[in-house]
Protein backbone atom coordinates (compact mmCIF):
# COMPACT_ATOMS: atom_id res chain seq x y z
CA UNK A 1 0.00 0.00 0.00
CA UNK A 2 1.01 3.63 -0.38
CA UNK A 3 3.30 4.78 2.42
CA UNK A 4 5.10 8.02 3.13
CA UNK A 5 7.57 7.72 6.00
CA UNK A 6 9.13 10.87 7.38
CA UNK A 7 12.25 11.51 9.41
CA UNK A 8 12.12 12.09 13.15
CA UNK A 9 11.55 15.14 15.30
CA UNK A 10 14.07 17.99 15.19
CA UNK A 11 15.00 20.83 17.53
CA UNK A 12 16.71 23.92 16.14
CA UNK A 13 17.80 27.29 17.42
CA UNK A 14 16.43 30.47 15.86
CA UNK A 15 18.24 31.31 12.64
CA UNK A 16 19.17 27.71 11.89
CA UNK A 17 17.91 25.43 9.10
CA UNK A 18 16.17 22.07 9.18
CA UNK A 19 15.79 19.33 6.58
CA UNK A 20 12.96 16.82 6.72
CA UNK A 21 12.85 13.69 4.57
CA UNK A 22 9.91 11.72 3.19
CA UNK A 23 10.37 8.24 1.74
CA UNK A 24 7.66 7.02 -0.62
CA UNK A 25 6.69 3.44 -1.34
CA UNK A 26 3.83 1.43 -2.76
CA UNK A 27 3.16 3.39 -5.95
CA UNK A 28 4.73 4.46 -9.24
CA UNK A 29 6.76 7.52 -8.33
CA UNK A 30 6.31 9.59 -11.47
CA UNK A 31 2.52 9.52 -11.30
CA UNK A 32 2.25 11.87 -8.33
CA UNK A 33 3.82 15.00 -6.96
CA UNK A 34 4.79 15.42 -3.32
CA UNK A 35 3.55 18.42 -1.40
CA UNK A 36 4.68 19.75 1.96
CA UNK A 37 2.09 21.06 4.40
CA UNK A 38 2.65 22.28 7.93
CA UNK A 39 0.50 22.60 11.02
CA UNK A 40 1.36 24.64 14.07
CA UNK A 41 0.17 23.18 17.36
CA UNK A 42 -3.60 23.46 17.61
CA UNK A 43 -3.75 25.32 14.31
CA UNK A 44 -4.86 24.65 10.74
CA UNK A 45 -3.06 23.38 7.67
CA UNK A 46 -0.74 25.49 5.53
CA UNK A 47 0.55 24.37 2.12
CA UNK A 48 4.22 25.17 1.63
CA UNK A 49 4.92 23.88 -1.85
CA UNK A 50 5.22 20.84 -4.08
CA UNK A 51 7.75 18.93 -6.10
CA UNK A 52 7.65 16.46 -8.94
CA UNK A 53 9.85 13.59 -7.81
CA UNK A 54 11.01 12.73 -11.31
CA UNK A 55 11.60 16.10 -12.96
CA UNK A 56 12.45 18.03 -9.80
CA UNK A 57 10.08 20.84 -10.81
CA UNK A 58 8.90 22.82 -7.81
CA UNK A 59 6.38 25.46 -6.88
CA UNK A 60 6.63 27.21 -3.53
CA UNK A 61 4.02 29.21 -1.68
CA UNK A 62 4.87 32.93 -1.81
CA UNK A 63 5.19 33.05 1.96
CA UNK A 64 8.08 30.58 1.93
CA UNK A 65 9.91 31.60 -1.23
CA UNK A 66 13.53 32.33 -0.46
CA UNK A 67 13.45 30.18 2.70
CA UNK A 68 12.29 26.77 1.51
CA UNK A 69 14.03 24.33 -0.80
CA UNK A 70 12.49 21.07 -1.93
CA UNK A 71 14.76 18.42 -3.39
CA UNK A 72 14.61 14.73 -4.09
CA UNK A 73 16.60 11.58 -4.71
CA UNK A 74 14.44 9.42 -6.99
CA UNK A 75 16.89 6.52 -6.72
CA UNK A 76 15.82 6.09 -3.09
CA UNK A 77 12.29 7.43 -3.61
CA UNK A 78 12.87 10.21 -1.10
CA UNK A 79 11.83 13.85 -1.04
CA UNK A 80 13.38 16.50 1.15
CA UNK A 81 12.15 19.83 2.47
CA UNK A 82 14.66 22.29 3.88
CA UNK A 83 13.54 25.44 5.67
CA UNK A 84 16.08 28.08 6.61
CA UNK A 85 16.23 31.17 8.86
CA UNK A 86 13.95 29.46 11.36
CA UNK A 87 11.97 31.48 13.85
CA UNK A 88 9.68 30.49 16.69
CA UNK A 89 6.74 30.81 14.32
CA UNK A 90 8.12 27.86 12.35
CA UNK A 91 7.53 25.48 15.26
CA UNK A 92 5.06 23.05 13.74
CA UNK A 93 4.44 19.54 12.49
CA UNK A 94 5.56 19.23 8.89
CA UNK A 95 3.77 16.72 6.66
CA UNK A 96 4.62 15.40 3.25
CA UNK A 97 1.59 14.35 1.22
CA UNK A 98 1.07 12.75 -2.15
CA UNK A 99 -0.46 15.00 -4.77
CA UNK A 100 -0.76 18.65 -5.72
CA UNK A 101 -4.51 19.20 -6.04
CA UNK A 102 -5.80 16.97 -3.30
CA UNK A 103 -3.67 14.92 -0.97
CA UNK A 104 -4.61 11.27 -0.78
CA UNK A 105 -1.77 9.91 1.36
CA UNK A 106 0.15 11.65 4.11
CA UNK A 107 3.33 11.03 6.03
CA UNK A 108 3.12 10.66 9.78
CA UNK A 109 4.43 14.18 10.34
CA UNK A 110 7.70 15.55 11.69
CA UNK A 111 7.68 17.92 14.66
CA UNK A 112 10.15 20.76 14.26
CA UNK A 113 10.69 22.81 17.40
CA UNK A 114 12.51 26.14 17.18
CA UNK A 115 13.75 27.17 20.58
CA UNK B 1 -5.28 33.33 -2.57
CA UNK B 2 -8.75 31.84 -2.24
CA UNK B 3 -9.95 32.05 1.36
CA UNK B 4 -11.85 29.11 2.80
CA UNK B 5 -14.23 29.71 5.72
CA UNK B 6 -15.75 26.87 7.71
CA UNK B 7 -18.66 26.90 10.10
CA UNK B 8 -19.23 26.15 12.84
CA UNK B 9 -15.85 26.07 14.60
CA UNK B 10 -17.09 23.13 16.64
CA UNK B 11 -20.19 21.06 17.15
CA UNK B 12 -21.36 18.33 19.48
CA UNK B 13 -23.66 15.67 18.11
CA UNK B 14 -25.26 12.65 19.76
CA UNK B 15 -24.21 9.20 18.61
CA UNK B 16 -26.32 8.14 15.65
CA UNK B 17 -27.35 11.69 14.82
CA UNK B 18 -26.39 13.84 11.82
CA UNK B 19 -23.45 16.26 11.75
CA UNK B 20 -23.31 19.02 9.16
CA UNK B 21 -20.24 21.14 8.41
CA UNK B 22 -20.23 24.09 6.06
CA UNK B 23 -17.43 25.52 3.93
CA UNK B 24 -17.46 28.67 1.84
CA UNK B 25 -14.82 29.77 -0.65
CA UNK B 26 -14.07 33.41 -1.45
CA UNK B 27 -14.16 32.56 -5.18
CA UNK B 28 -16.06 29.85 -7.03
CA UNK B 29 -14.04 26.66 -7.32
CA UNK B 30 -16.07 25.16 -10.16
CA UNK B 31 -13.91 24.27 -13.15
CA UNK B 32 -16.02 24.68 -16.29
CA UNK B 33 -13.80 22.55 -18.53
CA UNK B 34 -14.10 19.52 -16.26
CA UNK B 35 -17.51 20.40 -14.81
CA UNK B 36 -16.15 19.69 -11.37
CA UNK B 37 -15.82 21.59 -8.14
CA UNK B 38 -12.26 21.45 -6.88
CA UNK B 39 -13.19 21.07 -3.23
CA UNK B 40 -11.79 18.41 -0.91
CA UNK B 41 -12.65 17.33 2.63
CA UNK B 42 -10.26 15.79 5.17
CA UNK B 43 -10.66 14.22 8.59
CA UNK B 44 -7.90 14.63 11.17
CA UNK B 45 -7.98 12.65 14.40
CA UNK B 46 -5.87 13.79 17.34
CA UNK B 47 -2.20 12.96 16.87
CA UNK B 48 -2.66 11.75 13.30
CA UNK B 49 -2.19 13.21 9.83
CA UNK B 50 -5.26 14.25 7.85
CA UNK B 51 -7.14 11.60 5.90
CA UNK B 52 -8.76 12.28 2.54
CA UNK B 53 -12.55 11.86 2.78
CA UNK B 54 -14.11 13.57 -0.24
CA UNK B 55 -12.72 15.07 -3.45
CA UNK B 56 -14.43 16.89 -6.32
CA UNK B 57 -16.90 18.05 -3.65
CA UNK B 58 -18.84 14.79 -3.55
CA UNK B 59 -16.66 11.79 -4.50
CA UNK B 60 -15.71 9.63 -1.55
CA UNK B 61 -12.09 8.54 -1.23
CA UNK B 62 -11.02 4.93 -1.13
CA UNK B 63 -12.37 3.12 1.91
CA UNK B 64 -14.40 6.05 3.20
CA UNK B 65 -17.69 4.91 4.78
CA UNK B 66 -20.86 5.98 2.99
CA UNK B 67 -22.11 7.84 6.06
CA UNK B 68 -19.77 10.62 4.87
CA UNK B 69 -21.14 12.67 1.99
CA UNK B 70 -20.23 15.94 0.34
CA UNK B 71 -22.48 18.35 -1.50
CA UNK B 72 -22.56 21.86 -2.88
CA UNK B 73 -21.13 23.75 -5.82
CA UNK B 74 -19.57 27.07 -6.69
CA UNK B 75 -18.73 28.68 -3.37
CA UNK B 76 -20.85 26.81 -0.81
CA UNK B 77 -20.21 23.26 0.28
CA UNK B 78 -21.36 20.86 2.99
CA UNK B 79 -19.91 17.76 4.58
CA UNK B 80 -22.55 15.56 6.17
CA UNK B 81 -21.95 12.68 8.54
CA UNK B 82 -25.14 10.70 8.87
CA UNK B 83 -25.41 8.59 11.99
CA UNK B 84 -22.31 9.84 13.83
CA UNK B 85 -20.06 7.14 15.24
CA UNK B 86 -17.62 7.44 18.14
CA UNK B 87 -14.70 7.04 15.74
CA UNK B 88 -15.82 10.13 13.81
CA UNK B 89 -14.60 12.45 16.59
CA UNK B 90 -12.06 14.58 14.75
CA UNK B 91 -11.37 17.93 13.16
CA UNK B 92 -12.64 18.27 9.60
CA UNK B 93 -11.04 20.55 7.01
CA UNK B 94 -12.12 21.69 3.59
CA UNK B 95 -9.56 22.63 0.95
CA UNK B 96 -9.71 24.14 -2.51
CA UNK B 97 -7.42 23.15 -5.34
CA UNK B 98 -9.01 25.31 -8.01
CA UNK B 99 -6.07 27.69 -8.06
CA UNK B 100 -2.59 27.65 -6.57
CA UNK B 101 -1.84 27.79 -3.75
CA UNK B 102 -4.16 25.14 -2.35
CA UNK B 103 -5.81 26.63 0.72
CA UNK B 104 -7.59 25.10 3.70
CA UNK B 105 -10.46 26.11 5.91
CA UNK B 106 -9.81 26.66 9.59
CA UNK B 107 -11.32 23.34 10.61
CA UNK B 108 -14.45 22.17 12.43
CA UNK B 109 -14.13 20.08 15.56
CA UNK B 110 -16.75 17.35 15.92
CA UNK B 111 -17.41 15.90 19.36
CA UNK B 112 -19.93 13.56 20.93
CA UNK B 113 -22.74 15.19 22.89
mmCIF file of C-alpha atoms in Angstrom:
data_model
loop_
_atom_site.group_PDB
_atom_site.id
_atom_site.type_symbol
_atom_site.label_atom_id
_atom_site.label_comp_id
_atom_site.label_asym_id
_atom_site.label_seq_id
_atom_site.Cartn_x
_atom_site.Cartn_y
_atom_site.Cartn_z
ATOM 1 C CA UNK A 1 0.000 0.000 0.000
ATOM 2 C CA UNK A 2 1.014 3.633 -0.380
ATOM 3 C CA UNK A 3 3.297 4.783 2.424
ATOM 4 C CA UNK A 4 5.098 8.020 3.131
ATOM 5 C CA UNK A 5 7.566 7.718 5.995
ATOM 6 C CA UNK A 6 9.135 10.869 7.384
ATOM 7 C CA UNK A 7 12.248 11.515 9.410
ATOM 8 C CA UNK A 8 12.124 12.086 13.147
ATOM 9 C CA UNK A 9 11.555 15.137 15.298
ATOM 10 C CA UNK A 10 14.066 17.987 15.194
ATOM 11 C CA UNK A 11 14.998 20.826 17.531
ATOM 12 C CA UNK A 12 16.713 23.919 16.142
ATOM 13 C CA UNK A 13 17.798 27.291 17.419
ATOM 14 C CA UNK A 14 16.433 30.467 15.860
ATOM 15 C CA UNK A 15 18.237 31.311 12.638
ATOM 16 C CA UNK A 16 19.168 27.707 11.893
ATOM 17 C CA UNK A 17 17.913 25.432 9.104
ATOM 18 C CA UNK A 18 16.174 22.074 9.178
ATOM 19 C CA UNK A 19 15.794 19.333 6.581
ATOM 20 C CA UNK A 20 12.956 16.816 6.716
ATOM 21 C CA UNK A 21 12.849 13.692 4.573
ATOM 22 C CA UNK A 22 9.912 11.723 3.186
ATOM 23 C CA UNK A 23 10.374 8.242 1.740
ATOM 24 C CA UNK A 24 7.661 7.019 -0.623
ATOM 25 C CA UNK A 25 6.691 3.438 -1.337
ATOM 26 C CA UNK A 26 3.835 1.434 -2.757
ATOM 27 C CA UNK A 27 3.165 3.394 -5.949
ATOM 28 C CA UNK A 28 4.728 4.458 -9.238
ATOM 29 C CA UNK A 29 6.764 7.518 -8.326
ATOM 30 C CA UNK A 30 6.315 9.589 -11.468
ATOM 31 C CA UNK A 31 2.524 9.521 -11.305
ATOM 32 C CA UNK A 32 2.254 11.867 -8.330
ATOM 33 C CA UNK A 33 3.823 14.997 -6.964
ATOM 34 C CA UNK A 34 4.791 15.417 -3.322
ATOM 35 C CA UNK A 35 3.550 18.424 -1.398
ATOM 36 C CA UNK A 36 4.682 19.754 1.963
ATOM 37 C CA UNK A 37 2.089 21.057 4.404
ATOM 38 C CA UNK A 38 2.646 22.283 7.932
ATOM 39 C CA UNK A 39 0.499 22.598 11.021
ATOM 40 C CA UNK A 40 1.363 24.644 14.068
ATOM 41 C CA UNK A 41 0.168 23.175 17.357
ATOM 42 C CA UNK A 42 -3.602 23.458 17.607
ATOM 43 C CA UNK A 43 -3.752 25.319 14.308
ATOM 44 C CA UNK A 44 -4.859 24.653 10.743
ATOM 45 C CA UNK A 45 -3.062 23.376 7.668
ATOM 46 C CA UNK A 46 -0.737 25.487 5.531
ATOM 47 C CA UNK A 47 0.547 24.370 2.118
ATOM 48 C CA UNK A 48 4.220 25.167 1.628
ATOM 49 C CA UNK A 49 4.918 23.882 -1.855
ATOM 50 C CA UNK A 50 5.223 20.835 -4.076
ATOM 51 C CA UNK A 51 7.752 18.932 -6.098
ATOM 52 C CA UNK A 52 7.648 16.456 -8.936
ATOM 53 C CA UNK A 53 9.852 13.587 -7.811
ATOM 54 C CA UNK A 54 11.010 12.731 -11.314
ATOM 55 C CA UNK A 55 11.604 16.104 -12.958
ATOM 56 C CA UNK A 56 12.450 18.033 -9.803
ATOM 57 C CA UNK A 57 10.076 20.838 -10.810
ATOM 58 C CA UNK A 58 8.900 22.819 -7.811
ATOM 59 C CA UNK A 59 6.377 25.463 -6.882
ATOM 60 C CA UNK A 60 6.627 27.211 -3.527
ATOM 61 C CA UNK A 61 4.016 29.212 -1.679
ATOM 62 C CA UNK A 62 4.869 32.927 -1.810
ATOM 63 C CA UNK A 63 5.190 33.049 1.957
ATOM 64 C CA UNK A 64 8.080 30.577 1.934
ATOM 65 C CA UNK A 65 9.906 31.600 -1.229
ATOM 66 C CA UNK A 66 13.531 32.326 -0.455
ATOM 67 C CA UNK A 67 13.448 30.181 2.697
ATOM 68 C CA UNK A 68 12.286 26.765 1.506
ATOM 69 C CA UNK A 69 14.027 24.328 -0.801
ATOM 70 C CA UNK A 70 12.495 21.066 -1.926
ATOM 71 C CA UNK A 71 14.761 18.420 -3.387
ATOM 72 C CA UNK A 72 14.615 14.734 -4.090
ATOM 73 C CA UNK A 73 16.603 11.584 -4.710
ATOM 74 C CA UNK A 74 14.445 9.423 -6.985
ATOM 75 C CA UNK A 75 16.894 6.523 -6.715
ATOM 76 C CA UNK A 76 15.821 6.089 -3.092
ATOM 77 C CA UNK A 77 12.292 7.432 -3.609
ATOM 78 C CA UNK A 78 12.871 10.209 -1.104
ATOM 79 C CA UNK A 79 11.828 13.848 -1.043
ATOM 80 C CA UNK A 80 13.376 16.505 1.154
ATOM 81 C CA UNK A 81 12.150 19.834 2.467
ATOM 82 C CA UNK A 82 14.662 22.292 3.885
ATOM 83 C CA UNK A 83 13.541 25.439 5.672
ATOM 84 C CA UNK A 84 16.084 28.085 6.608
ATOM 85 C CA UNK A 85 16.227 31.166 8.861
ATOM 86 C CA UNK A 86 13.950 29.459 11.355
ATOM 87 C CA UNK A 87 11.969 31.481 13.849
ATOM 88 C CA UNK A 88 9.677 30.488 16.688
ATOM 89 C CA UNK A 89 6.736 30.812 14.317
ATOM 90 C CA UNK A 90 8.120 27.856 12.350
ATOM 91 C CA UNK A 91 7.534 25.482 15.260
ATOM 92 C CA UNK A 92 5.059 23.046 13.740
ATOM 93 C CA UNK A 93 4.441 19.535 12.493
ATOM 94 C CA UNK A 94 5.561 19.231 8.887
ATOM 95 C CA UNK A 95 3.771 16.723 6.655
ATOM 96 C CA UNK A 96 4.618 15.398 3.247
ATOM 97 C CA UNK A 97 1.593 14.348 1.219
ATOM 98 C CA UNK A 98 1.069 12.754 -2.152
ATOM 99 C CA UNK A 99 -0.464 15.004 -4.771
ATOM 100 C CA UNK A 100 -0.757 18.653 -5.717
ATOM 101 C CA UNK A 101 -4.512 19.201 -6.036
ATOM 102 C CA UNK A 102 -5.800 16.974 -3.297
ATOM 103 C CA UNK A 103 -3.665 14.919 -0.970
ATOM 104 C CA UNK A 104 -4.608 11.270 -0.780
ATOM 105 C CA UNK A 105 -1.768 9.911 1.356
ATOM 106 C CA UNK A 106 0.152 11.651 4.112
ATOM 107 C CA UNK A 107 3.329 11.029 6.029
ATOM 108 C CA UNK A 108 3.116 10.661 9.778
ATOM 109 C CA UNK A 109 4.426 14.178 10.338
ATOM 110 C CA UNK A 110 7.695 15.554 11.693
ATOM 111 C CA UNK A 111 7.681 17.923 14.658
ATOM 112 C CA UNK A 112 10.148 20.758 14.255
ATOM 113 C CA UNK A 113 10.687 22.809 17.396
ATOM 114 C CA UNK A 114 12.509 26.140 17.179
ATOM 115 C CA UNK A 115 13.751 27.174 20.582
ATOM 116 C CA UNK B 1 -5.280 33.333 -2.573
ATOM 117 C CA UNK B 2 -8.745 31.837 -2.243
ATOM 118 C CA UNK B 3 -9.952 32.053 1.359
ATOM 119 C CA UNK B 4 -11.849 29.105 2.803
ATOM 120 C CA UNK B 5 -14.233 29.711 5.716
ATOM 121 C CA UNK B 6 -15.747 26.871 7.707
ATOM 122 C CA UNK B 7 -18.658 26.903 10.096
ATOM 123 C CA UNK B 8 -19.229 26.146 12.845
ATOM 124 C CA UNK B 9 -15.851 26.071 14.598
ATOM 125 C CA UNK B 10 -17.088 23.131 16.642
ATOM 126 C CA UNK B 11 -20.191 21.057 17.147
ATOM 127 C CA UNK B 12 -21.356 18.335 19.481
ATOM 128 C CA UNK B 13 -23.657 15.666 18.110
ATOM 129 C CA UNK B 14 -25.257 12.646 19.760
ATOM 130 C CA UNK B 15 -24.208 9.201 18.607
ATOM 131 C CA UNK B 16 -26.316 8.139 15.648
ATOM 132 C CA UNK B 17 -27.352 11.688 14.821
ATOM 133 C CA UNK B 18 -26.395 13.839 11.821
ATOM 134 C CA UNK B 19 -23.447 16.264 11.755
ATOM 135 C CA UNK B 20 -23.307 19.022 9.155
ATOM 136 C CA UNK B 21 -20.241 21.136 8.414
ATOM 137 C CA UNK B 22 -20.227 24.091 6.064
ATOM 138 C CA UNK B 23 -17.430 25.516 3.933
ATOM 139 C CA UNK B 24 -17.463 28.672 1.843
ATOM 140 C CA UNK B 25 -14.821 29.768 -0.647
ATOM 141 C CA UNK B 26 -14.067 33.407 -1.453
ATOM 142 C CA UNK B 27 -14.158 32.560 -5.176
ATOM 143 C CA UNK B 28 -16.057 29.852 -7.030
ATOM 144 C CA UNK B 29 -14.041 26.657 -7.320
ATOM 145 C CA UNK B 30 -16.073 25.159 -10.158
ATOM 146 C CA UNK B 31 -13.905 24.272 -13.152
ATOM 147 C CA UNK B 32 -16.021 24.676 -16.291
ATOM 148 C CA UNK B 33 -13.801 22.553 -18.533
ATOM 149 C CA UNK B 34 -14.097 19.523 -16.264
ATOM 150 C CA UNK B 35 -17.509 20.402 -14.810
ATOM 151 C CA UNK B 36 -16.153 19.690 -11.367
ATOM 152 C CA UNK B 37 -15.817 21.586 -8.140
ATOM 153 C CA UNK B 38 -12.255 21.452 -6.875
ATOM 154 C CA UNK B 39 -13.186 21.074 -3.233
ATOM 155 C CA UNK B 40 -11.785 18.413 -0.910
ATOM 156 C CA UNK B 41 -12.654 17.334 2.629
ATOM 157 C CA UNK B 42 -10.261 15.787 5.166
ATOM 158 C CA UNK B 43 -10.662 14.222 8.590
ATOM 159 C CA UNK B 44 -7.905 14.626 11.175
ATOM 160 C CA UNK B 45 -7.975 12.650 14.397
ATOM 161 C CA UNK B 46 -5.866 13.792 17.338
ATOM 162 C CA UNK B 47 -2.200 12.956 16.866
ATOM 163 C CA UNK B 48 -2.655 11.751 13.298
ATOM 164 C CA UNK B 49 -2.187 13.214 9.830
ATOM 165 C CA UNK B 50 -5.259 14.251 7.853
ATOM 166 C CA UNK B 51 -7.140 11.596 5.895
ATOM 167 C CA UNK B 52 -8.764 12.275 2.543
ATOM 168 C CA UNK B 53 -12.548 11.860 2.776
ATOM 169 C CA UNK B 54 -14.108 13.567 -0.241
ATOM 170 C CA UNK B 55 -12.720 15.070 -3.449
ATOM 171 C CA UNK B 56 -14.431 16.886 -6.317
ATOM 172 C CA UNK B 57 -16.900 18.054 -3.650
ATOM 173 C CA UNK B 58 -18.841 14.788 -3.553
ATOM 174 C CA UNK B 59 -16.659 11.794 -4.501
ATOM 175 C CA UNK B 60 -15.706 9.628 -1.550
ATOM 176 C CA UNK B 61 -12.087 8.542 -1.228
ATOM 177 C CA UNK B 62 -11.020 4.926 -1.134
ATOM 178 C CA UNK B 63 -12.371 3.122 1.912
ATOM 179 C CA UNK B 64 -14.399 6.049 3.197
ATOM 180 C CA UNK B 65 -17.692 4.908 4.784
ATOM 181 C CA UNK B 66 -20.857 5.976 2.994
ATOM 182 C CA UNK B 67 -22.109 7.842 6.063
ATOM 183 C CA UNK B 68 -19.773 10.623 4.872
ATOM 184 C CA UNK B 69 -21.138 12.674 1.988
ATOM 185 C CA UNK B 70 -20.229 15.943 0.335
ATOM 186 C CA UNK B 71 -22.476 18.354 -1.502
ATOM 187 C CA UNK B 72 -22.561 21.861 -2.881
ATOM 188 C CA UNK B 73 -21.134 23.748 -5.820
ATOM 189 C CA UNK B 74 -19.571 27.069 -6.691
ATOM 190 C CA UNK B 75 -18.731 28.683 -3.368
ATOM 191 C CA UNK B 76 -20.846 26.813 -0.809
ATOM 192 C CA UNK B 77 -20.213 23.259 0.282
ATOM 193 C CA UNK B 78 -21.360 20.863 2.989
ATOM 194 C CA UNK B 79 -19.908 17.760 4.583
ATOM 195 C CA UNK B 80 -22.553 15.563 6.174
ATOM 196 C CA UNK B 81 -21.951 12.685 8.539
ATOM 197 C CA UNK B 82 -25.143 10.703 8.866
ATOM 198 C CA UNK B 83 -25.408 8.592 11.991
ATOM 199 C CA UNK B 84 -22.309 9.841 13.828
ATOM 200 C CA UNK B 85 -20.062 7.136 15.242
ATOM 201 C CA UNK B 86 -17.617 7.437 18.138
ATOM 202 C CA UNK B 87 -14.698 7.036 15.736
ATOM 203 C CA UNK B 88 -15.816 10.125 13.807
ATOM 204 C CA UNK B 89 -14.603 12.448 16.586
ATOM 205 C CA UNK B 90 -12.059 14.580 14.747
ATOM 206 C CA UNK B 91 -11.366 17.930 13.159
ATOM 207 C CA UNK B 92 -12.644 18.266 9.603
ATOM 208 C CA UNK B 93 -11.043 20.550 7.010
ATOM 209 C CA UNK B 94 -12.122 21.685 3.587
ATOM 210 C CA UNK B 95 -9.559 22.626 0.954
ATOM 211 C CA UNK B 96 -9.715 24.141 -2.509
ATOM 212 C CA UNK B 97 -7.421 23.150 -5.341
ATOM 213 C CA UNK B 98 -9.013 25.313 -8.010
ATOM 214 C CA UNK B 99 -6.066 27.689 -8.061
ATOM 215 C CA UNK B 100 -2.594 27.647 -6.572
ATOM 216 C CA UNK B 101 -1.841 27.786 -3.753
ATOM 217 C CA UNK B 102 -4.157 25.136 -2.345
ATOM 218 C CA UNK B 103 -5.810 26.628 0.721
ATOM 219 C CA UNK B 104 -7.589 25.096 3.698
ATOM 220 C CA UNK B 105 -10.457 26.106 5.911
ATOM 221 C CA UNK B 106 -9.813 26.660 9.588
ATOM 222 C CA UNK B 107 -11.324 23.335 10.614
ATOM 223 C CA UNK B 108 -14.449 22.175 12.430
ATOM 224 C CA UNK B 109 -14.126 20.077 15.564
ATOM 225 C CA UNK B 110 -16.752 17.355 15.916
ATOM 226 C CA UNK B 111 -17.407 15.895 19.361
ATOM 227 C CA UNK B 112 -19.933 13.558 20.925
ATOM 228 C CA UNK B 113 -22.738 15.192 22.888
#
